[in-house]
Tab-separated table of C-alpha atoms and ligand atoms in Angstrom:
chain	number	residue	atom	x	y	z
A	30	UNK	CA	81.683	29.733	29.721
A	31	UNK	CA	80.675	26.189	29.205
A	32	UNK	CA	83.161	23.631	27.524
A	33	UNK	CA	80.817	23.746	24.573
A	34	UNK	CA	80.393	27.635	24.288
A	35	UNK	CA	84.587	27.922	24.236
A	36	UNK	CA	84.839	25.117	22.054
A	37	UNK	CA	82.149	26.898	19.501
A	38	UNK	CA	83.875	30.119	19.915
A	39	UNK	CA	87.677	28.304	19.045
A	40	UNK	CA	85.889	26.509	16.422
A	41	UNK	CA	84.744	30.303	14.968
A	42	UNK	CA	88.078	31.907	15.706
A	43	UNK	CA	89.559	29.173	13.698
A	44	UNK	CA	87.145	29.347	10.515
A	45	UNK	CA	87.857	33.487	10.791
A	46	UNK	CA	91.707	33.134	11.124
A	47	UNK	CA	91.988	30.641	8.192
A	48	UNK	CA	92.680	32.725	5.649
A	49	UNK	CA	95.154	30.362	3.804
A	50	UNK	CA	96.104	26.838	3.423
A	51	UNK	CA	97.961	25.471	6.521
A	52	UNK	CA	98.806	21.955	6.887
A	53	UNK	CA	99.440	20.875	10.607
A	54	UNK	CA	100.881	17.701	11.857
A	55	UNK	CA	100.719	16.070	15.484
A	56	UNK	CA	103.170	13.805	16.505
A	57	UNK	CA	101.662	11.876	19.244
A	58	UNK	CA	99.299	8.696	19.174
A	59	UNK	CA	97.067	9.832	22.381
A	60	UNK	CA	96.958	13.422	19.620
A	61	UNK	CA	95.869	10.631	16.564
A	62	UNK	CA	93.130	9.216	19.104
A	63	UNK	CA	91.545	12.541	20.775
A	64	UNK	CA	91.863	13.985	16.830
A	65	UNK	CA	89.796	11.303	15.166
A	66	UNK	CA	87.418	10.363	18.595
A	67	UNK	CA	86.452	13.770	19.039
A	68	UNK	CA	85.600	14.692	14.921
A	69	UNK	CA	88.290	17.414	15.214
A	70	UNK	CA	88.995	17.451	11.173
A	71	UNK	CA	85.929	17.538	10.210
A	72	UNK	CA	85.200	20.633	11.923
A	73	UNK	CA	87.570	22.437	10.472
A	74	UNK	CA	87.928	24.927	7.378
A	75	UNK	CA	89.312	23.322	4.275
A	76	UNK	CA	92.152	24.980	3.886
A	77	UNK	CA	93.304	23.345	7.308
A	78	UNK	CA	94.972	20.206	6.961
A	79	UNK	CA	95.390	18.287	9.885
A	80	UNK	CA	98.088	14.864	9.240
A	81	UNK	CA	99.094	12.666	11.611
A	82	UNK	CA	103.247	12.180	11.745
A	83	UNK	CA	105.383	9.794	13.272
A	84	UNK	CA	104.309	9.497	16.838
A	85	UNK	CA	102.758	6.184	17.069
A	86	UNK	CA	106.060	3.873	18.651
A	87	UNK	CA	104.794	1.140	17.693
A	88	UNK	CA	104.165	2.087	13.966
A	89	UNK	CA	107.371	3.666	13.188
A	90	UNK	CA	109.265	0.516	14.398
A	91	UNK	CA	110.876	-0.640	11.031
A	92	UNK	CA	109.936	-4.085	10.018
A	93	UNK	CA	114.012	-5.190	10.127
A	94	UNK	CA	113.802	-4.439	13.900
A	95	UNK	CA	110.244	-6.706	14.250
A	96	UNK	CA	111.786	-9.517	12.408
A	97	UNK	CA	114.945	-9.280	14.701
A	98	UNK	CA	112.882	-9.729	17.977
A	99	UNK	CA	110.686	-12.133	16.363
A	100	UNK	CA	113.855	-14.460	15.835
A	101	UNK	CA	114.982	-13.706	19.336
A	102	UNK	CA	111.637	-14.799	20.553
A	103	UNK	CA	111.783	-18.402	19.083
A	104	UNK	CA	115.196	-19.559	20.715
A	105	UNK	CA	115.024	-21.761	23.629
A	106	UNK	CA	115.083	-20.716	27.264
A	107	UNK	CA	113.898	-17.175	26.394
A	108	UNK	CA	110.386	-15.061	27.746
A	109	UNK	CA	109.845	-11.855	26.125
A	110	UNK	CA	108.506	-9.301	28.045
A	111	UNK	CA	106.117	-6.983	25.731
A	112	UNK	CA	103.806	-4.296	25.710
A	113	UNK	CA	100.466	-5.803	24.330
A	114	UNK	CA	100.315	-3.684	20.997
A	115	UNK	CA	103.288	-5.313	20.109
A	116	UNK	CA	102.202	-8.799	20.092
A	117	UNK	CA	100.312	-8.502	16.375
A	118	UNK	CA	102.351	-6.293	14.680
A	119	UNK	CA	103.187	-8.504	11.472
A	120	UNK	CA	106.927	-8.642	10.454
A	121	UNK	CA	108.074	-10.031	7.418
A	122	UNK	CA	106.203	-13.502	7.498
A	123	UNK	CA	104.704	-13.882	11.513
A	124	UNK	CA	104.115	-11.687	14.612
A	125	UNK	CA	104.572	-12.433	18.307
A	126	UNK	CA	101.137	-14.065	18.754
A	127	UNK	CA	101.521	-16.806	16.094
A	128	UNK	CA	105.013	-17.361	17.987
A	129	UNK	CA	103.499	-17.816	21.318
A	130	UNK	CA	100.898	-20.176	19.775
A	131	UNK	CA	103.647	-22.301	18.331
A	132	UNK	CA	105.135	-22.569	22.005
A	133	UNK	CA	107.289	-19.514	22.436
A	134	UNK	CA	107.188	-17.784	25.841
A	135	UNK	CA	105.825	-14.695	25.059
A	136	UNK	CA	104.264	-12.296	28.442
A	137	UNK	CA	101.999	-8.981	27.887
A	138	UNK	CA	103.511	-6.942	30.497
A	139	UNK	CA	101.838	-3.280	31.730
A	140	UNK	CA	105.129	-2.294	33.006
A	141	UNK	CA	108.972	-2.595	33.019
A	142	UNK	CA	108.626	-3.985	36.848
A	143	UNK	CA	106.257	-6.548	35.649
A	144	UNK	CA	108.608	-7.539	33.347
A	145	UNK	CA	111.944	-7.612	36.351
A	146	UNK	CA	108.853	-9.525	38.426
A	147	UNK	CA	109.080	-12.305	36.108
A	148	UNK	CA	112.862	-12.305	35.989
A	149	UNK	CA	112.841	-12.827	39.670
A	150	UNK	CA	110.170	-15.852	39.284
A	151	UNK	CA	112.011	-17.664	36.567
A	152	UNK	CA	115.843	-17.566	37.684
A	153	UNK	CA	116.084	-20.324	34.923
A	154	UNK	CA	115.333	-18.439	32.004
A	155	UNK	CA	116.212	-15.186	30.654
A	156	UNK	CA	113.470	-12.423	30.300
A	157	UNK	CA	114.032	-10.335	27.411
A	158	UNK	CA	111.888	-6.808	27.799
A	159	UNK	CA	110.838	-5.501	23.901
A	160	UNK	CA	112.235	-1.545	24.428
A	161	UNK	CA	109.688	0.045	22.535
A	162	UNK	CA	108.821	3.927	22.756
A	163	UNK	CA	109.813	7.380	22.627
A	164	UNK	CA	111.242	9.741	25.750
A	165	UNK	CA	108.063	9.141	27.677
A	166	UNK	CA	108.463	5.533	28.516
A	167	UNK	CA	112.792	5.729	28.211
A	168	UNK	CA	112.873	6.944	31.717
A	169	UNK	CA	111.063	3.835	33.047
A	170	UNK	CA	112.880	1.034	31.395
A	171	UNK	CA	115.797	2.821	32.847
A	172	UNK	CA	115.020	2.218	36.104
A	173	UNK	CA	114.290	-1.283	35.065
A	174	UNK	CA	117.884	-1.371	34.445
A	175	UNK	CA	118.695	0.363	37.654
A	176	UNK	CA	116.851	-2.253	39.530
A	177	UNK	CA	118.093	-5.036	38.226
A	178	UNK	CA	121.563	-3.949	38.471
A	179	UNK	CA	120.973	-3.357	42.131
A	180	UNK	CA	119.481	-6.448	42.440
A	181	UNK	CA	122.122	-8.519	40.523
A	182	UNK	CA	119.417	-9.743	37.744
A	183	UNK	CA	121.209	-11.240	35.631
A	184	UNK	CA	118.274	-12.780	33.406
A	185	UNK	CA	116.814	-9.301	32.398
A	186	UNK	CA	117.925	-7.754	29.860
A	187	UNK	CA	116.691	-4.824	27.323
A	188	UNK	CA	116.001	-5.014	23.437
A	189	UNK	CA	116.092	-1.216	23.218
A	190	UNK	CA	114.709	0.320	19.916
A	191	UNK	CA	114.041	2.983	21.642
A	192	UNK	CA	113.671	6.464	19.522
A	193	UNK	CA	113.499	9.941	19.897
A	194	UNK	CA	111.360	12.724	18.479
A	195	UNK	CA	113.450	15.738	17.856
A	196	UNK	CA	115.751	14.283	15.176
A	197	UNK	CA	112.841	12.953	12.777
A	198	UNK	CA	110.763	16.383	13.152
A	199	UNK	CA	113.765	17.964	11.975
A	200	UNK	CA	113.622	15.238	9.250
A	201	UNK	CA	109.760	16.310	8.483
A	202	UNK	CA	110.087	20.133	8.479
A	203	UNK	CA	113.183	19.825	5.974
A	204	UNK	CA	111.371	17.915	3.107
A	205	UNK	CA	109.380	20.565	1.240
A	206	UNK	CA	107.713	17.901	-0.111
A	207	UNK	CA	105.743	17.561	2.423
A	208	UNK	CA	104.764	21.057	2.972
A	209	UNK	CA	104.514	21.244	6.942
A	210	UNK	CA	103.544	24.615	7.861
A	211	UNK	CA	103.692	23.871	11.962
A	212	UNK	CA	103.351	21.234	14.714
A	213	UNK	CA	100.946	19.993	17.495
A	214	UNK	CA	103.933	18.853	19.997
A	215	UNK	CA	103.450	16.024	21.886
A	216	UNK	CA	102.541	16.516	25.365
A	217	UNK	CA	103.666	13.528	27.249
A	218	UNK	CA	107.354	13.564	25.429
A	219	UNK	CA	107.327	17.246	26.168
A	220	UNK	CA	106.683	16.851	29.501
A	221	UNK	CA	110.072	14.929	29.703
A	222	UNK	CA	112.405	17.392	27.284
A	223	UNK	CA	110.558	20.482	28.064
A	224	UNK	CA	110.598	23.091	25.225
A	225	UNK	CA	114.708	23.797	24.452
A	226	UNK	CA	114.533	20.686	21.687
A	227	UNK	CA	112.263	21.677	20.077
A	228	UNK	CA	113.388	25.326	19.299
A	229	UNK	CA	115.090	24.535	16.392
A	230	UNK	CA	111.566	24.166	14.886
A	231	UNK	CA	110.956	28.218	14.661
A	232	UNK	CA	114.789	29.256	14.896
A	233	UNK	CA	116.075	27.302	11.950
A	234	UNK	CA	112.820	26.876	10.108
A	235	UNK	CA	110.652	29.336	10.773
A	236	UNK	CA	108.090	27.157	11.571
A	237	UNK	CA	105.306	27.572	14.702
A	238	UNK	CA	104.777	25.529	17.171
A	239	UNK	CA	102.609	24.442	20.285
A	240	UNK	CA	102.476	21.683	23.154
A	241	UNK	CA	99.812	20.092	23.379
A	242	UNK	CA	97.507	18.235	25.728
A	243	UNK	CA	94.440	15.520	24.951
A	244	UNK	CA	91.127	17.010	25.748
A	245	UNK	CA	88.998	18.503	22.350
A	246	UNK	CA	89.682	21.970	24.171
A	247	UNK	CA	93.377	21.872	24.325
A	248	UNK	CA	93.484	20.828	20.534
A	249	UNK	CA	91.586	23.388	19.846
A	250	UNK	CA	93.162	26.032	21.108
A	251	UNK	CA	96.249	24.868	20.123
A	252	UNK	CA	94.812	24.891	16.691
A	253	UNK	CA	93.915	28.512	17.803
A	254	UNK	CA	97.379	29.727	19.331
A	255	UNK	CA	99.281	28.083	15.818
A	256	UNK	CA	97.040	29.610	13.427
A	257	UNK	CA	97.641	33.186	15.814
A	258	UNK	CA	101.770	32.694	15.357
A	259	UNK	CA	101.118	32.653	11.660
A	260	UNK	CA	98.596	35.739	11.835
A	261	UNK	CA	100.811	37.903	13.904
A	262	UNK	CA	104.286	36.587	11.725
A	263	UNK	CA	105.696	34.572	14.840
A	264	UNK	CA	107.576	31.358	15.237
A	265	UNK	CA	108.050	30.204	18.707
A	266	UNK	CA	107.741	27.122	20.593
A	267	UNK	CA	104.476	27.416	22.936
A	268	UNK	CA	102.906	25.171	25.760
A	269	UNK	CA	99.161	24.957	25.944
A	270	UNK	CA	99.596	22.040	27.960
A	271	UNK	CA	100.470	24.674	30.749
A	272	UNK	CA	99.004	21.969	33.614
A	273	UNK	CA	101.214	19.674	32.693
A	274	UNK	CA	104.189	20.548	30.656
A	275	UNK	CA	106.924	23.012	31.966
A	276	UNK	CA	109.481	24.794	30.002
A	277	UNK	CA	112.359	22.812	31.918
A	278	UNK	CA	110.375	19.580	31.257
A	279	UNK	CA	111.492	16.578	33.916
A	280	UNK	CA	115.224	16.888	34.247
A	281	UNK	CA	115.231	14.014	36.640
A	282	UNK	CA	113.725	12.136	34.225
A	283	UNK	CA	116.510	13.081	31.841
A	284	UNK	CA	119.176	11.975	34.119
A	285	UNK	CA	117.805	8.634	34.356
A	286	UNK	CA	118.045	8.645	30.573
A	287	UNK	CA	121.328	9.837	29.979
A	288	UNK	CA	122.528	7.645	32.682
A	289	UNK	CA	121.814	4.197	30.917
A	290	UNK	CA	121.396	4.723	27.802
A	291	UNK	CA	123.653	6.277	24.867
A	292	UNK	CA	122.536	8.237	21.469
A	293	UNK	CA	122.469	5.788	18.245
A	294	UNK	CA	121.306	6.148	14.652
A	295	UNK	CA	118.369	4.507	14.520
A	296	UNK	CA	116.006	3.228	11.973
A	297	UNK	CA	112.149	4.341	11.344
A	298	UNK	CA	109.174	2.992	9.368
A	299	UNK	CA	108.632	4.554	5.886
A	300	UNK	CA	111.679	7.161	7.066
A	301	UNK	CA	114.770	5.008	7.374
A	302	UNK	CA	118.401	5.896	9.149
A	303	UNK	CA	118.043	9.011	11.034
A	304	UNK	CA	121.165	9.999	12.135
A	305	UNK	CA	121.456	10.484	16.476
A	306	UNK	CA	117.583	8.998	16.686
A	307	UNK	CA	117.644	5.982	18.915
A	308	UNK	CA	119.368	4.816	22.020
A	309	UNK	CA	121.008	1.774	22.895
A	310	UNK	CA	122.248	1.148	26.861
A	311	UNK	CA	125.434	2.230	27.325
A	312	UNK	CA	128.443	-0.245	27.271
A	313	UNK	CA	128.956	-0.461	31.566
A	314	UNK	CA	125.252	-1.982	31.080
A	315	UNK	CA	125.692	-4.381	28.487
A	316	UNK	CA	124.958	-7.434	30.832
A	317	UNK	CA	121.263	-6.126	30.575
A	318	UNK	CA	121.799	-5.161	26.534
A	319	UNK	CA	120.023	-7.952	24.682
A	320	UNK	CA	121.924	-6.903	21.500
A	321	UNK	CA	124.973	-7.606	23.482
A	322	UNK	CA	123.594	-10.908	25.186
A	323	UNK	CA	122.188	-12.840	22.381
A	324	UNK	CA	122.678	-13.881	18.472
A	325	UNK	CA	120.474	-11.653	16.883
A	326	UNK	CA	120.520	-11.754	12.847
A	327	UNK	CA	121.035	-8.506	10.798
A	328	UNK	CA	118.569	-5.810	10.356
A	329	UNK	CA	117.272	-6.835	6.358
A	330	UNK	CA	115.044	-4.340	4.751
A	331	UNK	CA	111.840	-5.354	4.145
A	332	UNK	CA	107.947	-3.788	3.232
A	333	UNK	CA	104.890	-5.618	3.920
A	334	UNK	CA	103.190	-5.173	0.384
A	335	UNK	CA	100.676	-2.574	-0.748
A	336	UNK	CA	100.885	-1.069	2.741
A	337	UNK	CA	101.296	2.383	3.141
A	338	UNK	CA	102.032	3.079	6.782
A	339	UNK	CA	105.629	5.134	6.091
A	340	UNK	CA	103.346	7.484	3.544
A	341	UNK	CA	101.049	8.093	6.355
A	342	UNK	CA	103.967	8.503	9.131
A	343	UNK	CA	105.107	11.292	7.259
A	344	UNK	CA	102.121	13.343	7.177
A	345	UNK	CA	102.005	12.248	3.181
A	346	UNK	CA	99.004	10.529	2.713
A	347	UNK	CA	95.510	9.843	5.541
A	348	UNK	CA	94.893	6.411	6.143
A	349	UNK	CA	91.974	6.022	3.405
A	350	UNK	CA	93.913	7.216	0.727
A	351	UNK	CA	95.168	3.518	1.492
A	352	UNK	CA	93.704	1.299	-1.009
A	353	UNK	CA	93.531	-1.883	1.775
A	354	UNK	CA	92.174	0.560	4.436
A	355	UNK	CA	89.092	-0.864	5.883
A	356	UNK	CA	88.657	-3.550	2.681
A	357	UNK	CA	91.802	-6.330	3.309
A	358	UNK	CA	93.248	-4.165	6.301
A	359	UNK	CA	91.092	-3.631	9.169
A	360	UNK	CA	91.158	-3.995	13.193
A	361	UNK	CA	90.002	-7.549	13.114
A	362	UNK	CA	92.415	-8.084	10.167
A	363	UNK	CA	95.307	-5.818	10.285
A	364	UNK	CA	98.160	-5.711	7.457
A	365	UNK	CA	100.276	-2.548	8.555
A	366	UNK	CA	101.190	-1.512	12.627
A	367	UNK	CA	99.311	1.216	11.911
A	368	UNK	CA	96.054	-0.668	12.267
A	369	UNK	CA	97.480	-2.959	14.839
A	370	UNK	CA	98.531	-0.432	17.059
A	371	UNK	CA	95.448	1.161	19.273
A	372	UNK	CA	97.261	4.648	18.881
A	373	UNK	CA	97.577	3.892	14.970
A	374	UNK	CA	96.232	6.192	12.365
A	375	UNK	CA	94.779	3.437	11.004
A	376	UNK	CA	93.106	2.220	13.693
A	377	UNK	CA	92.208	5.327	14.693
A	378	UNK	CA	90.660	6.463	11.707
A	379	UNK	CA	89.015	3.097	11.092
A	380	UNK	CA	87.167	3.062	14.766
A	381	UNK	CA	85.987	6.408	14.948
A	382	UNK	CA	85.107	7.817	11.556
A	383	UNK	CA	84.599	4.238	9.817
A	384	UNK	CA	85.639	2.095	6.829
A	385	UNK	CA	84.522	4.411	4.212
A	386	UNK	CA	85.704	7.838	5.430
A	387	UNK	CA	86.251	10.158	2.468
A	388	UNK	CA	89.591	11.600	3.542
B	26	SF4	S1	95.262	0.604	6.041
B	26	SF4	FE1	96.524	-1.164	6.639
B	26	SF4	S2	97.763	-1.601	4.842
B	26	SF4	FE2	96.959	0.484	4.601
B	26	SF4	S3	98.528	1.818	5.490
B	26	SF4	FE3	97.081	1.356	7.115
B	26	SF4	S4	97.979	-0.417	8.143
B	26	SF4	FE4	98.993	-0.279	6.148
């Protein structure tokens, strides 16, 4: 059967099995992307609801922790090391790029080893690499650590604001106010953890759910495989991502993680304190902890105005039902990380189904 002819046939199996209204979240920005590139939602029944949750890392970073490494970036003798979707996300007044053009050494780096390359150039100065992402990327900046331990780097160090996915899904499927009937799991994280975290989705809630790859297809069908859980009364955690993703997930992985870093509450956009979220290196690596290395000034709560990025993180609200989406916040003009950040709803929705979708 062609690609096509299965999708059609998923896309039929769907409309048949859709009996009542079920509201589905993915947690994953490459899921946000392939959702709104593809036309997913608008090819399905009414009754489904498809929202995006927290699963862009960039957009759940809480504006106390941007204005933090935006102070860090403007002392003397300092690079930061950064992922390039960081480098407009606005904080409270500036972002990284406005820094950099008022003189601050600021680097786009493409990996943690680019980022221990320019510690070895620059001896004089001390690289500071921006620890942004979930349990995909963890396991790298570890071995950033690991290398420049072995190496006796003593200019790198890590800002981590790291966070972890487990402990705010357990946040989402306990508010009944949002109404989450199951999840698209995220592939790449999964593909770390394998499925035992995420069991407490169907043993404690009763609530389906799949892992998921990126192609149309494997949404699809995992559309298809949630929809059959709640058609045949079952909650379980189930791979689709079957190429990819095993049940034991990457323990090695894992190992790297547990070795250098340590479980911390952390704090998330539009969520706030989640209990056992984040991780923060572990105290026998502190000479490569940038909290423990510089002066950094308290976390201060703060909102950028009128955006609504935390409503949309939590599966409450689609980016249009934003009244500066695509009118004072757009790509070329961004207010919120979620339309800075290339895996943003925002963004997302914005690029591939325009400024005046009718969520
Ligand atoms: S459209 Fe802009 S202002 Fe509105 S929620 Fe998205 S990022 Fe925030």
């Amino acid at each position: 059967m062609t690609i096509k002819a299965q999708s059609a046939k998923l896309i039929a199996d769907i409309k048949a099995m859709a009996t009542e209204p079920f509201k589905l979240m993915e947690v994953c920005g490459s899921h946000t992307v392939a959702i709104a590139k593809s036309g997913i939602r608008e090819l399905l029944p009414p009754n489904i609801r498809l929202v995006s949750g927290p699963g862009c890392p960039v957009c759940v970073t809480d504006n106390s922790d941007i204005d933090r490494f935006l102070s860090l970036a403007q002392q003397p003798g300092l690079i930061i090391a950064t992922f390039g979707d960081m480098i407009r996300v606005p904080g409270t007044v500036t972002n990284l790029q406005n820094i950099r053009a008022g003189g601050a050494d600021v680097r786009v780096v493409y990996s943690t080893l680019d980022a221990l390359e320019i510690a070895r150039q620059n001896p004089e100065k001390q690289v500071v690499f921006l620890g942004i992402g979930f349990e995909t990327t963890i396991p790298t900046v570890a071995v950033s650590v690991e290398i420049a331990a072995r190496e006796n780097l003593s200019n790198y160090s890590v800002l981590a604001m790291h966070k972890l996915v487990p402990p705010v899904l357990e946040v989402l499927v306990m508010d009944p106010e949002l109404g989450i009937d199951a999840f698209i799991n995220p592939g790449h994280v999964c593909s770390v953890l394998g499925t035992e975290p995420f069991e407490f989705i169907a043993k404690q809630y009763g609530k389906p759910s799949v892992i998921a790859g990126f192609e149309p297809l494997d949404i699809l069908q995992t559309i298809w495989m949630l929809l059959k859980q709640r058609t045949e009364g079952r909650s379980e955690v189930e791979i689709e991502y079957t190429r990819v993703v095993k049940t034991a997930g990457n323990p090695k992985a894992r190992e790297y993680m547990d070795k250098y870093f340590t479980v911390v509450d952390a704090r998330w956009r539009g969520i706030g304190v989640i209990p056992q979220s984040g991780l923060k290196l572990r105290p026998e690596y502190s000479q490569f902890d940038a909290e423990a290395k510089f002066t950094l000034p308290q976390p201060v709560e703060t909102n950028i105005p009128g955006c609504q990025c935390g409503d949309i993180l939590k599966g409450r609200l689609l980016p249009p039902d934003c009244a500066l989406f695509g009118k004072a916040c757009t790509p070329l003009q961004p207010i919120g990380p979620c339309m800075v950040s290339s895996e943003g709803s925002c963004a997302a929705f914005y690029r591939y189904r325009g400024r005046s979708y009718n969520a």
